[in-house]
Amino acid sequence: MKISIYTMGGTIDKIYFDDLSDYTVGSPQVGEILKEAHGAFDFEVHEVLRKDSLHLTDEDRAMLRARIEADPCPFILVTHGTDTMADTAKALMGLPGKTIVFTGALSPARFKGSDAGFNVGCAVGAVQSLASGVYICMNGVVFEAGKVRKNRDAGRFETVE
Amino acid sequence: MKISIYTMGGTIDKIYFDDLSDYTVGSPQVGEILKEAHGAFDFEVHEVLRKDSLHLTDEDRAMLRARIEADPCPFILVTHGTDTMADTAKALMGLPGKTIVFTGALSPARFKGSDAGFNVGCAVGAVQSLASGVYICMNGVVFEAGKVRKNRDAGRFETVE
Amino acid sequence: MKISIYTMGGTIDKIYFDDLSDYTVGSPQVGEILKEAHGAFDFEVHEVLRKDSLHLTDEDRAMLRARIEADPCPFILVTHGTDTMADTAKALMGLPGKTIVFTGALSPARFKGSDAGFNVGCAVGAVQSLASGVYICMNGVVFEAGKVRKNRDAGRFETVE
Amino acid sequence: MKISIYTMGGTIDKIYFDDLSDYTVGSPQVGEILKEAHGAFDFEVHEVLRKDSLHLTDEDRAMLRARIEADPCPFILVTHGTDTMADTAKALMGLPGKTIVFTGALSPARFKGSDAGFNVGCAVGAVQSLASGVYICMNGVVFEAGKVRKNRDAGRFETVE
């Protein structure tokens, strides 16, 4: 089995330097997570962007769609900021023959107690088990694209009808 | 969605005291893992045993099968020691209407860099995505019961034909 | 033995929420650190400010000096942002009968691999071992106030003559 | 400043493999701890033994004493199992011109929430601040050799008159 991974930035990849610099989106953490978890499958990490997801544009989403469409791998995992993850997932709907699963994190992967490792695990488990389509794995729940939103106040994702 | 969780012990739950103590199997860690990951689904943890999986007997496996058979929940997650996980998975085959996913860890959940959080995430993602049957999620791979073994030397699970 | 602890904010106490939030200075972490380390001495945490140390004023420093001067405890530990730690340490010189040790962190205490626990340990070890005076414990080195600066480029503290 | 470090094994260095192997004393963790803490001083790690401290003999202690006596460095740090740390500390008393500080951990350095980083920090802060002599830094307290014991039931070190 091989999973093709696209990284768009977001909280999962946020790093911190010191008093002057606050935070910034760093290099993709998903490879580190898979290495630490002793993942026994092939994967390729494609670093697409290092953006806070609030700054993603329609062009960014079109570019991601084009890259995934051109990728022969049927199993696609996307790491992405949480604020507009639902929008980007929707923008990838309709690509035949591919199971595309988005995930990210509510606290940076480099934090103690981050949800990043669990979330990537959840996405990896789902991507190889689901039929073709676009999904979001957050808070341990597999949501279908187009039927999910982030509830900022509650700090979690939820189904929307 | 609700997931019913059965804990059998194993490395994932191993704790450590001090020079006079060995590691022993402690209380189930899966609830802590789901809490830390902000799981947004219902779950119930049934603590069955606190055994190193090398010490599990046929009676233990029959008892687990009976308890899961009597459980109306269709989504079942089992945390289990890795050495005989494949045997117990096989012993649960043939229960209709249930997706049963086993997971565990190669290093205790309380260790820095443990694979436990990732593995539980993987099992949670798989259990709600797969058809009925019995599966093992280890090393980021979903294996079917009866077609998987632990390769002790390589320190990972692999398909067996 | 009792240690009286004053917290001024800084990187050690920085927390993180999500894409819409910056890191902000949260509640003091030093108490959590001492609890996790099974500290077997009395301590009292006085939360003074939650400031990035670049924003500390002369009034803030005068207020800290007055509070410590009025504190009968001979062992004083101050957690503080690193950028102006050397300035605040200097501003506390000349208080008789007190050993005052500053520490902080280059990465937030809540990060994996943070230096916060080590640094607080170093300060705790030093404060009960040194003669009266004002000191900074960073990078595992005990510096005297007035003879130390932060080298931002190198990311560490160093002696200045 | 340079610190010469001797490692004797003990809980701080305990590692864990999997169901069959339980635990064992692994390679010294103190160097990893100092690296992670961005220690800005010179140090040399001398790996002496990898023993659970209950198995240390009088010969082991005599050998450690001889090695430290022959070491020109005035600042000596010893990592050691906790159960007989007090005995070994006593066995090193009377070496002139040296400040010798013992430390270790109640939970392995590789555990989440281990006291190892804090304890090593405490020992590093103390060793460069104290007069010649032999000391133990555990639970954030600097004890003099000959006046300290481990209270196993309470899980901490305490002064003995």
XYZ file of C-alpha atoms in Angstrom:
644
model
C 0.000 0.000 0.000
C 1.144 3.537 -0.758
C -0.343 6.811 0.477
C 0.352 10.086 -1.286
C 0.389 13.001 1.176
C -0.111 16.693 0.394
C 0.703 19.300 3.054
C -0.908 22.735 3.004
C 0.342 24.141 6.332
C -1.927 25.023 9.255
C -1.686 24.567 13.010
C -0.348 21.024 12.769
C 2.907 22.415 11.362
C 3.184 25.515 13.544
C 6.502 26.089 15.249
C 7.703 28.673 17.730
C 11.023 30.419 18.058
C 11.187 32.928 20.887
C 9.851 36.188 22.297
C 10.284 38.171 19.102
C 9.016 35.790 16.506
C 5.737 34.404 17.830
C 4.770 31.461 15.621
C 4.974 30.463 12.016
C 4.072 27.501 9.844
C 7.140 25.265 9.634
C 8.083 22.185 7.696
C 5.471 19.413 7.398
C 5.238 17.269 10.542
C 3.341 14.358 8.985
C 6.508 12.526 7.953
C 7.894 12.770 11.489
C 4.594 11.482 12.851
C 4.588 8.459 10.532
C 8.220 7.718 11.339
C 7.591 7.899 15.096
C 4.556 5.619 14.678
C 6.611 3.013 12.803
C 4.330 3.232 9.772
C 4.906 0.102 7.662
C 3.592 1.391 4.345
C 5.007 3.510 1.553
C 4.251 7.186 1.518
C 5.405 10.259 -0.315
C 5.085 13.751 1.193
C 4.404 16.577 -1.256
C 4.847 19.927 0.450
C 2.401 22.242 -1.318
C 2.092 25.330 0.888
C 2.962 26.552 4.376
C -0.119 28.677 4.937
C -2.456 29.373 7.772
C -5.650 28.062 6.187
C -7.400 31.426 6.558
C -5.025 32.717 3.894
C -5.692 30.017 1.308
C -7.166 31.273 -1.972
C -9.341 29.715 -4.672
C -6.183 29.507 -6.792
C -4.448 27.500 -4.059
C -7.369 25.085 -3.997
C -7.473 24.767 -7.792
C -3.753 24.049 -7.800
C -4.130 21.350 -5.135
C -6.970 19.768 -7.113
C -4.874 19.726 -10.284
C -1.924 18.137 -8.520
C -4.040 15.407 -6.926
C -5.885 14.776 -10.190
C -2.526 14.183 -11.890
C -1.371 11.811 -9.139
C -1.964 8.133 -10.022
C -2.072 7.094 -6.340
C -5.620 6.142 -5.218
C -4.990 6.938 -1.517
C -4.557 10.667 -0.821
C -4.040 12.282 2.580
C -4.041 16.089 2.955
C -2.805 17.919 6.067
C -4.416 21.325 6.300
C -5.289 24.156 8.713
C -8.610 23.607 10.422
C -10.369 26.913 9.774
C -11.039 26.363 6.071
C -10.440 22.611 5.843
C -14.124 22.058 5.053
C -13.901 24.502 2.114
C -10.871 22.867 0.561
C -12.383 19.407 1.013
C -15.466 20.572 -0.886
C -13.277 21.985 -3.656
C -11.801 18.518 -4.262
C -15.103 16.689 -4.686
C -15.749 14.786 -7.893
C -12.298 13.331 -8.612
C -13.025 9.721 -9.631
C -11.064 6.733 -8.344
C -9.562 8.475 -5.367
C -10.118 8.343 -1.627
C -9.030 11.721 -0.288
C -8.875 12.280 3.480
C -8.119 15.620 5.134
C -6.757 16.002 8.620
C -4.924 18.578 10.723
C -4.654 19.497 14.373
C -6.113 21.817 16.959
C -2.729 22.145 18.639
C 0.692 21.995 16.935
C 2.271 18.564 16.487
C 5.275 19.747 18.483
C 3.140 20.401 21.591
C 2.892 17.931 24.433
C -0.543 16.370 24.239
C -1.174 17.491 20.646
C -3.971 15.754 18.763
C -1.789 15.602 15.628
C -0.553 12.013 15.969
C -4.003 10.648 16.709
C -5.553 12.612 13.839
C -2.998 11.470 11.281
C -3.514 7.909 12.524
C -7.259 8.284 12.106
C -6.829 9.599 8.552
C -4.425 6.783 7.650
C -6.879 4.197 8.978
C -9.770 5.779 7.101
C -8.099 6.429 3.737
C -7.412 2.734 3.104
C -10.863 1.649 4.342
C -13.276 4.040 2.631
C -14.822 4.074 -0.840
C -13.775 6.797 -3.275
C -14.710 10.298 -2.178
C -13.521 13.207 -0.067
C -13.556 13.061 3.727
C -12.388 14.921 6.816
C -11.000 13.076 9.857
C -11.036 15.305 12.912
C -11.911 14.553 16.552
C -11.880 10.849 15.733
C -14.842 11.170 13.386
C -14.905 10.551 9.627
C -17.017 13.265 8.002
C -18.043 13.444 4.345
C -16.945 16.570 2.464
C -19.852 18.967 2.021
C -21.505 17.802 5.250
C -19.085 19.111 7.868
C -18.026 22.392 9.467
C -15.668 23.530 12.185
C -17.477 24.769 15.265
C -14.956 27.337 16.470
C -16.631 27.980 19.801
C -16.791 24.301 20.713
C -13.308 23.691 19.319
C -14.357 20.709 17.216
C -15.788 19.583 13.912
C -19.444 18.620 13.513
C -21.867 17.336 10.916
C -23.971 19.878 9.066
C -27.033 18.803 7.112
C -21.640 7.400 16.518
C -20.675 5.240 19.452
C -17.668 2.920 19.768
C -17.573 0.157 22.348
C -14.020 -0.465 23.573
C -12.663 -3.618 25.218
C -9.243 -3.543 26.901
C -7.197 -6.712 27.383
C -3.922 -5.214 28.704
C -0.623 -5.427 26.843
C 2.249 -3.028 26.259
C -0.036 -0.077 25.532
C -1.077 -0.072 29.202
C 2.292 -0.872 30.749
C 3.417 1.384 33.560
C 6.658 1.632 35.490
C 7.395 2.287 39.116
C 11.028 2.113 40.157
C 14.098 -0.069 40.594
C 12.257 -2.672 42.622
C 9.376 -2.960 40.207
C 8.980 -4.364 36.771
C 6.757 -2.784 34.250
C 3.264 -4.037 34.968
C 0.073 -3.673 33.042
C -1.838 -0.723 34.484
C -5.228 0.816 33.910
C -6.420 1.158 30.301
C -4.883 4.154 28.515
C -7.337 4.300 25.620
C -9.728 6.612 27.448
C -6.900 9.051 28.223
C -5.819 8.921 24.596
C -9.320 9.713 23.315
C -9.712 12.527 25.830
C -6.358 14.069 24.883
C -7.308 13.810 21.196
C -10.611 15.625 21.795
C -12.627 12.699 20.453
C -16.093 13.971 19.577
C -17.958 10.665 19.623
C -19.459 8.492 22.337
C -17.446 5.611 23.655
C -17.612 3.167 26.521
C -14.483 1.466 27.888
C -14.935 -2.089 29.167
C -11.845 -3.196 31.073
C -11.679 -6.966 30.521
C -8.169 -8.015 31.572
C -4.782 -6.540 32.440
C -2.625 -9.246 30.908
C 0.535 -9.417 28.913
C -0.885 -11.062 25.781
C 1.489 -14.040 26.047
C -0.518 -15.076 29.103
C -3.949 -14.970 27.497
C -5.776 -18.306 27.399
C -8.431 -19.817 25.174
C -10.898 -19.170 27.992
C -9.981 -15.480 27.980
C -10.623 -15.354 24.243
C -13.933 -17.202 24.536
C -15.026 -14.812 27.263
C -14.114 -11.771 25.129
C -16.044 -13.241 22.197
C -19.100 -13.797 24.380
C -19.020 -10.264 25.747
C -18.703 -8.689 22.301
C -21.419 -10.949 20.887
C -23.768 -9.720 23.613
C -22.921 -6.061 22.937
C -25.465 -4.389 20.600
C -22.912 -1.773 19.446
C -21.776 -2.388 15.827
C -18.400 -0.634 16.244
C -15.973 -2.525 18.473
C -12.392 -1.535 19.290
C -10.108 -3.886 21.253
C -6.796 -2.823 22.801
C -4.522 -5.825 23.219
C -0.890 -6.880 23.645
C 0.866 -7.352 20.339
C 2.364 -10.826 20.715
C -0.889 -12.756 20.393
C -3.117 -10.067 18.935
C -3.389 -12.021 15.693
C -4.613 -15.104 17.602
C -7.324 -13.261 19.493
C -8.456 -11.487 16.322
C -8.854 -14.863 14.636
C -10.858 -16.149 17.607
C -13.421 -13.370 17.090
C -14.108 -14.077 13.416
C -17.645 -14.840 12.331
C -19.657 -12.474 14.528
C -22.244 -10.956 12.169
C -23.085 -7.259 12.041
C -19.961 -6.065 13.781
C -16.806 -4.271 12.715
C -14.143 -5.272 15.227
C -10.736 -3.558 15.116
C -7.773 -4.549 17.278
C -4.923 -2.235 18.118
C -2.164 -1.910 20.713
C 1.309 -0.432 20.895
C 4.941 -1.385 20.533
C 5.891 1.064 23.278
C 3.760 2.005 26.301
C 1.308 4.889 25.869
C 3.038 6.738 28.695
C 6.362 6.860 26.810
C 7.474 9.895 24.861
C 7.143 9.024 21.209
C 4.851 6.028 21.811
C 2.896 4.756 18.831
C -0.204 4.312 21.034
C -2.004 7.557 20.127
C -1.439 7.068 16.415
C -2.544 3.429 16.571
C -5.740 4.157 18.479
C -6.446 6.957 15.975
C -5.906 4.530 13.113
C -8.271 1.986 14.674
C -10.924 4.634 15.313
C -10.708 5.813 11.700
C -10.914 2.256 10.397
C -13.696 0.903 12.626
C -16.257 3.389 11.321
C -15.143 3.002 7.690
C -14.899 -0.769 7.191
C -17.480 -3.439 6.424
C -18.306 -6.025 9.082
C -15.412 -8.277 9.996
C -12.366 -8.475 12.230
C -9.260 -6.378 11.584
C -5.935 -5.389 13.110
C -4.597 -1.817 12.843
C -0.886 -1.706 13.553
C 1.920 0.262 11.904
C -0.684 2.343 10.090
C -1.927 -0.653 8.124
C -5.380 -2.255 8.276
C -4.950 -6.047 8.186
C -7.715 -8.640 7.958
C -7.874 -11.172 10.795
C -6.457 -14.510 9.704
C -4.048 -12.890 7.249
C -1.647 -11.118 9.583
C 1.180 -11.920 11.976
C 3.615 -10.015 14.160
C 7.156 -10.135 12.859
C 9.022 -9.917 16.136
C 12.452 -9.451 14.597
C 11.362 -6.586 12.390
C 9.224 -5.128 15.193
C 6.118 -4.765 13.032
C 3.039 -6.503 11.704
C 2.880 -7.963 8.202
C 0.498 -9.735 5.876
C 0.663 -13.507 5.760
C -0.910 -15.400 2.886
C 13.064 24.715 52.826
C 10.667 27.102 51.140
C 11.082 28.881 47.806
C 9.052 31.958 46.956
C 8.364 32.153 43.216
C 7.445 35.246 41.193
C 6.168 34.838 37.618
C 6.468 37.661 35.079
C 5.295 35.829 31.917
C 7.520 35.205 28.901
C 7.980 32.292 26.528
C 7.920 29.696 29.311
C 4.220 30.434 29.837
C 3.198 30.872 26.188
C 0.155 28.923 25.072
C -1.447 28.403 21.680
C -5.035 28.165 20.565
C -5.633 27.891 16.825
C -5.316 29.546 13.448
C -7.067 32.711 14.555
C -4.977 33.132 17.692
C -1.387 34.081 18.335
C 0.576 32.522 21.095
C -0.297 34.460 24.209
C 1.195 34.336 27.665
C -0.924 32.015 29.787
C -0.998 31.000 33.404
C 2.335 30.293 35.116
C 3.741 26.856 34.288
C 6.283 26.692 37.089
C 3.824 25.137 39.533
C 2.954 22.405 37.026
C 6.646 21.768 36.437
C 7.372 21.394 40.155
C 4.383 19.121 40.622
C 5.415 16.890 37.702
C 8.968 16.742 39.111
C 7.697 15.625 42.522
C 9.297 18.619 44.239
C 9.551 17.837 47.957
C 9.868 21.392 49.280
C 7.412 24.168 50.058
C 6.834 26.830 47.464
C 4.446 29.673 46.870
C 3.760 31.003 43.367
C 3.064 34.752 43.106
C 1.743 35.589 39.650
C 2.953 39.140 39.006
C 2.489 39.736 35.257
C 1.765 37.839 32.035
C 3.974 39.900 29.746
C 6.307 39.221 26.897
C 9.499 40.563 28.478
C 10.015 43.088 25.680
C 6.987 44.924 27.052
C 8.151 45.160 30.658
C 8.626 48.701 31.959
C 10.787 50.297 34.643
C 7.627 50.524 36.755
C 7.102 46.760 36.416
C 10.656 46.151 37.593
C 10.333 48.570 40.523
C 7.132 46.834 41.556
C 8.789 43.394 41.408
C 11.700 44.695 43.497
C 9.327 46.115 46.107
C 7.384 42.862 46.359
C 10.502 40.745 46.750
C 11.983 43.205 49.271
C 8.831 42.818 51.388
C 8.969 38.996 51.185
C 10.673 37.433 54.235
C 11.647 34.301 52.278
C 15.412 34.154 51.604
C 15.074 31.930 48.487
C 13.487 33.712 45.520
C 12.916 32.253 42.054
C 11.662 34.461 39.192
C 10.322 33.086 35.880
C 10.686 35.711 33.157
C 10.860 36.179 29.395
C 14.369 35.824 28.057
C 14.767 39.012 26.022
C 15.050 41.397 28.972
C 15.758 38.927 31.759
C 19.250 40.378 32.175
C 17.788 43.885 32.656
C 15.313 42.832 35.324
C 17.977 40.811 37.125
C 20.177 43.909 37.255
C 17.257 45.949 38.608
C 17.000 43.621 41.599
C 20.635 43.855 42.686
C 21.453 45.051 46.187
C 18.668 43.398 48.203
C 20.422 41.990 51.291
C 19.816 38.514 52.674
C 18.250 37.096 49.558
C 19.333 34.668 46.869
C 17.341 35.560 43.761
C 17.536 33.303 40.704
C 15.913 34.091 37.354
C 15.002 31.499 34.783
C 12.721 31.089 31.788
C 12.674 29.108 28.572
C 13.582 29.354 24.927
C 10.581 27.236 23.983
C 7.222 27.136 25.795
C 6.889 24.680 28.688
C 3.978 23.041 26.884
C 6.169 22.043 23.910
C 7.673 18.606 23.545
C 11.373 18.952 24.223
C 11.034 22.353 25.940
C 13.962 23.477 28.070
C 11.533 24.755 30.736
C 11.673 21.764 33.111
C 15.458 21.573 32.996
C 15.805 25.325 33.514
C 13.467 25.452 36.497
C 15.356 22.473 37.943
C 18.636 24.302 37.453
C 17.269 27.414 39.174
C 15.888 25.378 42.083
C 19.252 23.642 42.526
C 21.120 26.948 42.397
C 18.876 29.087 44.614
C 19.424 26.882 47.665
C 23.166 26.518 47.006
C 24.342 30.067 46.281
C 25.281 32.993 48.519
C 23.018 36.058 48.577
C 22.850 37.904 45.276
C 21.027 37.939 41.954
C 21.636 35.259 39.322
C 20.338 33.963 35.999
C 20.130 30.211 35.271
C 19.832 29.587 31.558
C 21.430 26.940 29.327
C 22.543 25.081 32.428
C 24.856 27.912 33.482
C 24.582 30.078 36.597
C 25.389 33.683 35.620
C 25.757 36.636 37.986
C 23.400 39.562 37.363
C 25.219 42.432 35.636
C 27.598 40.045 33.862
C 25.265 38.271 31.451
C 23.381 38.936 28.222
C 21.193 37.011 25.840
C 22.894 36.344 22.520
C 19.842 36.306 20.273
C 21.663 35.038 17.196
C 23.186 32.089 19.020
C 19.951 31.458 20.926
C 21.659 31.294 24.314
C 22.910 33.313 27.262
C 26.581 34.229 27.675
C 28.887 36.022 30.071
C 29.699 39.646 29.356
C 32.635 41.320 31.056
C 32.896 25.697 32.807
C 33.162 21.968 32.324
C 31.219 19.210 34.086
C 32.449 15.631 34.134
C 29.557 13.170 34.173
C 29.627 9.527 35.330
C 26.664 7.262 34.554
C 25.928 4.182 36.642
C 22.572 3.120 35.163
C 19.315 3.094 37.114
C 15.738 4.060 36.331
C 16.726 7.258 34.515
C 18.224 5.128 31.720
C 15.597 2.389 31.623
C 14.194 1.523 28.240
C 11.445 -0.784 27.125
C 11.141 -3.031 24.116
C 7.994 -5.091 23.975
C 5.932 -7.822 25.612
C 8.791 -10.293 25.889
C 11.597 -8.152 27.094
C 10.160 -6.042 29.906
C 12.714 -3.351 30.677
C 16.437 -2.968 30.825
C 18.983 -0.259 31.545
C 19.909 1.363 28.253
C 22.426 3.925 27.111
C 22.905 7.023 29.306
C 20.195 9.634 28.794
C 21.986 12.539 30.429
C 23.668 13.632 27.205
C 20.313 13.697 25.393
C 18.853 15.721 28.249
C 21.632 18.304 28.126
C 21.383 18.562 24.352
C 17.612 19.027 24.470
C 18.062 21.700 27.162
C 20.579 23.616 25.016
C 23.254 23.336 27.691
C 25.947 25.956 26.972
C 28.802 24.415 28.893
C 31.334 21.697 28.210
C 30.638 18.232 29.491
C 32.033 14.767 29.079
C 29.925 11.640 29.698
C 31.759 8.631 31.114
C 29.556 5.557 30.951
C 30.626 3.436 33.919
C 27.877 0.837 34.378
C 24.360 0.031 33.228
C 23.095 -1.442 36.486
C 19.960 -1.291 38.483
C 21.371 0.284 41.644
C 20.230 -2.639 43.800
C 22.890 -4.696 42.037
C 25.803 -2.356 42.646
C 28.650 -3.822 44.727
C 31.304 -2.358 46.980
C 33.761 -3.017 44.165
C 31.636 -0.943 41.795
C 31.678 1.922 44.285
C 35.421 1.668 44.859
C 35.970 1.734 41.113
C 33.779 4.833 40.702
C 35.651 6.552 43.531
C 39.002 5.758 41.913
C 37.894 7.089 38.539
C 36.566 10.342 39.998
C 39.652 10.780 42.155
C 41.806 10.526 39.026
C 39.647 13.065 37.143
C 41.081 16.610 37.313
C 37.653 18.202 36.749
C 36.317 19.881 39.931
C 32.640 19.553 38.931
C 31.349 15.972 38.965
C 27.803 14.820 38.225
C 26.776 11.179 38.735
C 23.541 9.672 37.372
C 22.548 6.654 39.422
C 19.607 4.418 40.367
C 17.667 5.768 43.298
C 17.540 2.743 45.607
C 21.187 2.834 46.683
C 22.115 6.345 45.580
C 22.579 7.369 49.205
C 25.054 4.516 49.752
C 27.193 5.355 46.752
C 27.184 9.047 47.667
C 28.489 8.154 51.126
C 31.201 5.987 49.558
C 32.557 9.026 47.685
C 32.920 11.312 50.710
C 36.312 12.783 51.519
C 37.647 13.510 48.019
C 39.175 16.977 48.321
C 38.666 19.757 45.771
C 35.604 18.256 44.158
C 31.914 19.044 44.167
C 30.144 15.778 43.423
C 26.377 15.789 42.830
C 24.262 12.652 42.360
C 20.953 12.584 40.592
C 18.648 10.091 38.910
C 14.953 9.719 38.287
C 11.854 8.097 39.716
C 10.529 7.477 36.208
C 12.612 6.768 33.084
C 13.811 9.781 31.088
C 11.971 8.439 28.057
C 8.590 8.628 29.821
C 6.202 11.497 29.311
C 6.299 13.582 32.461
C 9.552 12.031 33.735
C 11.379 13.918 36.475
C 14.715 13.207 34.733
C 15.133 16.549 32.936
C 14.247 18.561 36.010
C 16.563 16.477 38.212
C 19.546 16.773 35.896
C 18.877 20.514 35.695
C 18.820 20.711 39.476
C 22.102 18.813 39.734
C 23.746 21.011 37.087
C 22.618 24.163 38.923
C 23.866 22.814 42.251
C 27.228 21.386 41.174
C 28.556 24.755 40.024
C 27.151 26.595 43.079
C 28.148 24.419 46.033
C 31.373 24.103 48.026
C 33.394 20.896 47.753
C 31.606 17.824 49.039
C 29.172 15.125 48.005
C 25.479 15.850 47.495
C 22.273 14.311 46.196
C 19.763 16.349 44.158
C 16.379 14.651 44.105
C 12.855 16.086 44.362
C 14.303 19.556 43.890
C 16.211 19.383 47.157
C 19.999 19.431 47.641
C 20.880 16.879 50.320
C 24.321 16.323 51.868
C 25.737 12.814 51.517
C 25.428 10.909 54.783
C 22.300 12.802 55.769
C 19.773 11.525 53.243
C 17.760 8.400 52.487
C 15.162 7.307 49.974
C 11.727 6.881 51.496
C 10.362 4.140 49.241
C 6.812 4.318 50.554
C 6.539 8.052 50.039
C 8.390 7.846 46.713
C 10.863 10.609 47.568
C 14.144 11.445 49.257
C 14.292 12.941 52.744
C 16.788 14.196 55.282
C 17.927 11.772 57.959
C 19.699 13.061 61.078
